[in-house]
Structure formats: structure tokens, C-alpha cells
Tab-separated table of C-alpha atoms in Angstrom:
chain	number	residue	atom	x	y	z
A	25	UNK	CA	-0.174	0.480	-0.308
A	26	UNK	CA	1.473	3.682	-0.430
A	27	UNK	CA	1.020	6.212	1.293
A	28	UNK	CA	1.740	9.735	1.344
A	29	UNK	CA	5.210	10.572	2.257
A	30	UNK	CA	5.474	14.721	2.563
A	31	UNK	CA	6.785	17.427	4.083
A	32	UNK	CA	3.077	18.462	4.124
A	33	UNK	CA	1.354	15.280	5.537
A	34	UNK	CA	4.107	15.091	7.876
A	35	UNK	CA	3.871	18.699	9.002
A	36	UNK	CA	0.280	17.921	9.478
A	37	UNK	CA	0.974	14.473	11.838
A	38	UNK	CA	3.695	17.151	13.899
A	39	UNK	CA	1.280	19.916	14.650
A	40	UNK	CA	-1.765	17.353	16.055
A	41	UNK	CA	1.015	15.846	17.960
A	42	UNK	CA	1.431	19.175	19.094
A	43	UNK	CA	-2.276	19.373	20.266
A	44	UNK	CA	-2.184	16.032	21.802
A	45	UNK	CA	0.574	16.960	24.370
A	46	UNK	CA	-0.632	20.014	24.997
A	47	UNK	CA	-4.092	18.478	26.226
A	48	UNK	CA	-2.857	15.901	27.845
A	49	UNK	CA	-0.005	18.081	29.709
A	50	UNK	CA	-2.443	20.660	30.425
A	51	UNK	CA	-5.976	18.010	31.459
A	52	UNK	CA	-5.282	14.724	30.648
A	53	UNK	CA	-5.284	12.401	28.372
A	54	UNK	CA	-8.838	11.257	29.082
A	55	UNK	CA	-10.617	15.030	29.452
A	56	UNK	CA	-10.033	16.514	25.538
A	57	UNK	CA	-8.414	19.493	24.200
A	58	UNK	CA	-8.128	22.460	25.565
A	59	UNK	CA	-8.637	25.476	23.078
A	60	UNK	CA	-8.212	28.617	24.734
A	61	UNK	CA	-4.956	29.314	23.575
A	62	UNK	CA	-2.472	28.064	21.128
A	63	UNK	CA	-1.186	24.978	22.077
A	64	UNK	CA	2.750	26.084	21.888
A	65	UNK	CA	1.725	28.537	24.476
A	66	UNK	CA	-0.452	25.817	26.460
A	67	UNK	CA	2.714	23.929	26.496
A	68	UNK	CA	5.038	27.179	27.528
A	69	UNK	CA	7.365	26.428	24.095
A	70	UNK	CA	8.201	29.688	22.663
A	71	UNK	CA	9.790	29.484	19.258
A	72	UNK	CA	12.936	29.798	17.598
A	73	UNK	CA	15.550	27.185	16.336
A	74	UNK	CA	16.234	26.530	12.421
A	75	UNK	CA	15.743	22.623	12.475
A	76	UNK	CA	15.903	20.043	9.845
A	77	UNK	CA	12.276	17.894	8.955
A	78	UNK	CA	13.599	14.773	8.313
A	79	UNK	CA	11.153	11.683	7.537
A	80	UNK	CA	11.727	8.059	7.203
A	81	UNK	CA	9.060	5.037	5.879
A	82	UNK	CA	8.546	2.351	8.406
A	83	UNK	CA	8.431	-0.767	5.695
A	84	UNK	CA	11.311	-2.766	5.347
A	85	UNK	CA	13.364	-1.949	8.034
A	86	UNK	CA	16.210	-3.753	9.575
A	87	UNK	CA	18.588	-2.879	12.525
A	88	UNK	CA	21.597	-0.684	10.866
A	89	UNK	CA	24.493	-1.506	13.833
A	90	UNK	CA	25.519	-3.783	16.404
A	91	UNK	CA	23.703	-3.714	19.730
A	92	UNK	CA	26.083	-2.483	22.942
A	93	UNK	CA	27.606	-5.150	25.075
A	94	UNK	CA	26.080	-4.000	28.399
A	95	UNK	CA	22.707	-3.062	27.079
A	96	UNK	CA	19.955	-4.548	28.767
A	97	UNK	CA	16.694	-3.533	27.273
A	98	UNK	CA	15.037	-0.733	26.060
A	99	UNK	CA	11.399	0.704	27.836
A	100	UNK	CA	9.282	2.617	28.025
A	101	UNK	CA	8.561	4.097	31.073
A	102	UNK	CA	4.980	4.910	33.308
A	103	UNK	CA	3.827	7.820	34.325
A	104	UNK	CA	5.090	8.018	37.325
A	105	UNK	CA	8.789	8.003	36.039
A	106	UNK	CA	8.232	11.599	34.023
A	107	UNK	CA	11.588	12.683	36.525
A	108	UNK	CA	13.866	10.070	35.119
A	109	UNK	CA	12.732	11.466	31.430
A	110	UNK	CA	13.188	14.586	31.991
A	111	UNK	CA	17.255	14.064	33.715
A	112	UNK	CA	18.119	11.979	31.224
A	113	UNK	CA	17.205	14.369	28.439
A	114	UNK	CA	17.807	17.374	30.201
A	115	UNK	CA	21.899	15.677	30.472
A	116	UNK	CA	21.607	14.731	26.887
A	117	UNK	CA	20.999	18.472	26.000
A	118	UNK	CA	22.601	20.374	28.965
A	119	UNK	CA	19.136	22.101	29.600
A	120	UNK	CA	17.700	22.510	32.912
A	121	UNK	CA	15.452	18.888	33.930
A	122	UNK	CA	12.483	21.252	35.447
A	123	UNK	CA	12.145	22.813	31.307
A	124	UNK	CA	11.869	19.563	30.241
A	125	UNK	CA	9.760	18.559	33.149
A	126	UNK	CA	7.243	21.624	32.113
A	127	UNK	CA	6.662	19.522	29.412
A	128	UNK	CA	6.458	16.245	29.758
A	129	UNK	CA	4.468	15.377	32.862
A	130	UNK	CA	3.012	12.042	34.190
A	131	UNK	CA	-0.606	12.879	32.328
A	132	UNK	CA	1.781	13.028	29.252
A	133	UNK	CA	3.208	9.861	29.899
A	134	UNK	CA	-0.614	8.488	30.785
A	135	UNK	CA	-1.324	9.101	27.317
A	136	UNK	CA	-1.119	5.582	25.391
A	137	UNK	CA	-0.858	7.699	22.341
A	138	UNK	CA	2.747	8.962	23.684
A	139	UNK	CA	5.615	6.690	24.744
A	140	UNK	CA	8.502	8.014	26.510
A	141	UNK	CA	11.895	4.855	26.144
A	142	UNK	CA	14.839	4.649	27.610
A	143	UNK	CA	18.084	2.728	27.614
A	144	UNK	CA	18.914	0.771	30.465
A	145	UNK	CA	22.207	-1.221	31.011
A	146	UNK	CA	22.973	-3.977	32.667
A	147	UNK	CA	23.674	-1.686	35.814
A	148	UNK	CA	20.086	-0.645	35.906
A	149	UNK	CA	21.841	3.194	34.487
A	150	UNK	CA	19.624	4.807	32.155
A	151	UNK	CA	21.519	6.140	29.843
A	152	UNK	CA	19.103	7.147	26.630
A	153	UNK	CA	15.609	8.110	26.388
A	154	UNK	CA	13.130	9.593	23.221
A	155	UNK	CA	10.197	9.600	22.881
A	156	UNK	CA	7.311	9.105	20.193
A	157	UNK	CA	4.091	10.563	19.663
A	158	UNK	CA	1.355	8.727	17.120
A	159	UNK	CA	-1.021	11.017	15.036
A	160	UNK	CA	-2.808	9.956	11.652
A	161	UNK	CA	-0.999	6.959	11.341
A	162	UNK	CA	2.654	9.004	12.038
A	163	UNK	CA	5.115	8.408	14.080
A	164	UNK	CA	7.213	11.965	15.468
A	165	UNK	CA	10.037	11.148	17.118
A	166	UNK	CA	11.116	13.666	19.351
A	167	UNK	CA	14.525	14.218	22.595
A	168	UNK	CA	16.393	10.882	21.497
A	169	UNK	CA	19.360	11.941	23.758
A	170	UNK	CA	22.224	9.740	25.764
A	171	UNK	CA	24.186	10.962	28.466
A	172	UNK	CA	27.231	13.197	27.384
A	173	UNK	CA	29.621	9.962	28.782
A	174	UNK	CA	28.203	7.455	26.890
A	175	UNK	CA	27.217	9.152	23.269
A	176	UNK	CA	28.686	7.015	20.324
A	177	UNK	CA	28.371	3.488	21.547
A	178	UNK	CA	25.078	3.039	19.858
A	179	UNK	CA	21.994	3.341	22.945
A	180	UNK	CA	20.362	6.269	20.994
A	181	UNK	CA	20.614	4.096	18.202
A	182	UNK	CA	18.910	0.697	19.394
A	183	UNK	CA	16.339	2.668	21.087
A	184	UNK	CA	15.749	4.825	18.289
A	185	UNK	CA	14.782	1.701	16.000
A	186	UNK	CA	12.491	-0.032	18.971
A	187	UNK	CA	10.541	2.606	19.388
A	188	UNK	CA	10.262	2.913	15.404
A	189	UNK	CA	9.335	-0.780	15.537
A	190	UNK	CA	6.876	-0.518	17.915
A	191	UNK	CA	5.265	2.675	16.381
A	192	UNK	CA	5.131	0.018	12.903
A	193	UNK	CA	3.704	-2.697	14.784
A	194	UNK	CA	0.721	0.060	16.017
A	195	UNK	CA	-0.009	0.860	12.417
A	196	UNK	CA	2.000	3.826	11.971
A	197	UNK	CA	3.501	4.229	8.237
A	198	UNK	CA	5.826	6.793	8.034
A	199	UNK	CA	8.539	8.718	11.521
A	200	UNK	CA	9.038	11.715	10.726
A	201	UNK	CA	11.356	14.161	13.784
A	202	UNK	CA	13.395	17.580	13.649
A	203	UNK	CA	17.355	17.468	13.434
A	204	UNK	CA	19.748	19.706	14.191
A	205	UNK	CA	23.059	19.932	11.762
A	206	UNK	CA	24.837	18.331	14.075
A	207	UNK	CA	22.418	15.143	14.649
A	208	UNK	CA	21.286	14.891	10.909
A	209	UNK	CA	24.295	12.613	9.970
A	210	UNK	CA	22.842	10.397	12.924
A	211	UNK	CA	19.407	10.463	11.552
A	212	UNK	CA	20.158	9.741	7.480
A	213	UNK	CA	21.834	6.454	8.797
A	214	UNK	CA	18.706	4.885	10.158
A	215	UNK	CA	16.679	6.215	6.985
A	216	UNK	CA	15.593	9.475	7.340
A	217	UNK	CA	15.986	11.986	4.570
A	218	UNK	CA	16.057	16.372	5.523
A	219	UNK	CA	12.904	17.461	3.717
A	220	UNK	CA	13.166	21.429	4.536
A	221	UNK	CA	14.125	23.869	6.935
A	222	UNK	CA	11.906	23.706	10.163
A	223	UNK	CA	10.990	26.228	13.432
A	224	UNK	CA	11.365	23.869	16.257
A	225	UNK	CA	9.996	24.696	19.207
A	226	UNK	CA	11.630	25.124	22.993
A	227	UNK	CA	10.853	25.438	26.727
A	228	UNK	CA	10.007	28.866	27.163
């Protein structure tokens, strides 16, 4: 089956994902959407960093490398583990944990269409994290990052591949994300293609 794999369709899915994230954060995922302010205002986000919108089809995907020797598992976080996600993403991106926690709340993690995932070592250390949002049969990847001292060992790659597999099993046909100049090569190795420049929202 052929699916639309365009900048426009992924942009629409992104907007839907932002709306879903905002609604989950503000009121809980069973309570419907808030309609008073734009989604970015409800999320406490402001524009501006220029990012590359990248997309990839989820058909016929294969692993692109080996698994780190001390990787124990990739797992989805429970809603009461939102602080773990904030801590790892905060360190990975060099931002305060509180800035991450304002967006990725317990209500957000409780939404079945929004998954936050971590890579754990055999010693129980969480070394990488990332999120996936399912809307309109597309997966939006966000905040994929690794603790600085564990970069270059394959943790983020294995985590991303696991999230893509789960999304495909859930019915998604395309994945999209926003990448900086530094991370474009990483995602290209995973089969993503840059489509256009994009203004990425960030925590205010």
C-alpha cells in the first residue's frame, strides 16, 4: 500500500502531535483538548531554533548496527517515571530538568499514544531516552539523546530503532522528527531524509 510521505503530511501530523501533547499535559489525556490558547502557549514553548524536518518510511526496516554489550533493555516509562525522562533528556541536551518536566508530565506519559522510552544498562543505569507520538498513522520522534559520557556507543540508535518498530506494529507508516545540523548524519544513517527547514519549539 502506498502512503503519502511528504513534508505536508508530516507537518500536519506534527501539529496534531503538538495539540495532543498540550491537551495531555494540561488536562489529562481523557479530558479532551483545551481550546483557549495556541498549543505552543499551553506547552510553555516558544519558537525558534531552525531545524531540519526529516522523514522515513517504516516499511522494510532493518537494524543498522550492533547492540552495545552492556545494554540490558529498551523500555517504556510509566507515568510516575516522568522525572527519569526529564533528568536524562536534560543532561543529554544540556538544559534544566525542570524545562523538560514542564512538557513531559505524568499526564503526558499516561497517554497511550505518547511513549517515552529509555535505554538501561545491565547495572540499571539509564543512559539514553527518547519519545514517540502517534498521530494520523505517523510517528513523531522527539528528544532522542544520550548522556554525554555514553555517546557514540549505539544506545540512541538501538532505542530509536526499537521505537520505530513499535510504531510500525501500532500501524504507523511514516516517522518524522526535527534534527539539528549536528544530528542530521545520525538520523540519515537510520534512513531519514531531510525535507525542509523548520522552526522547532523549545521550552520557555
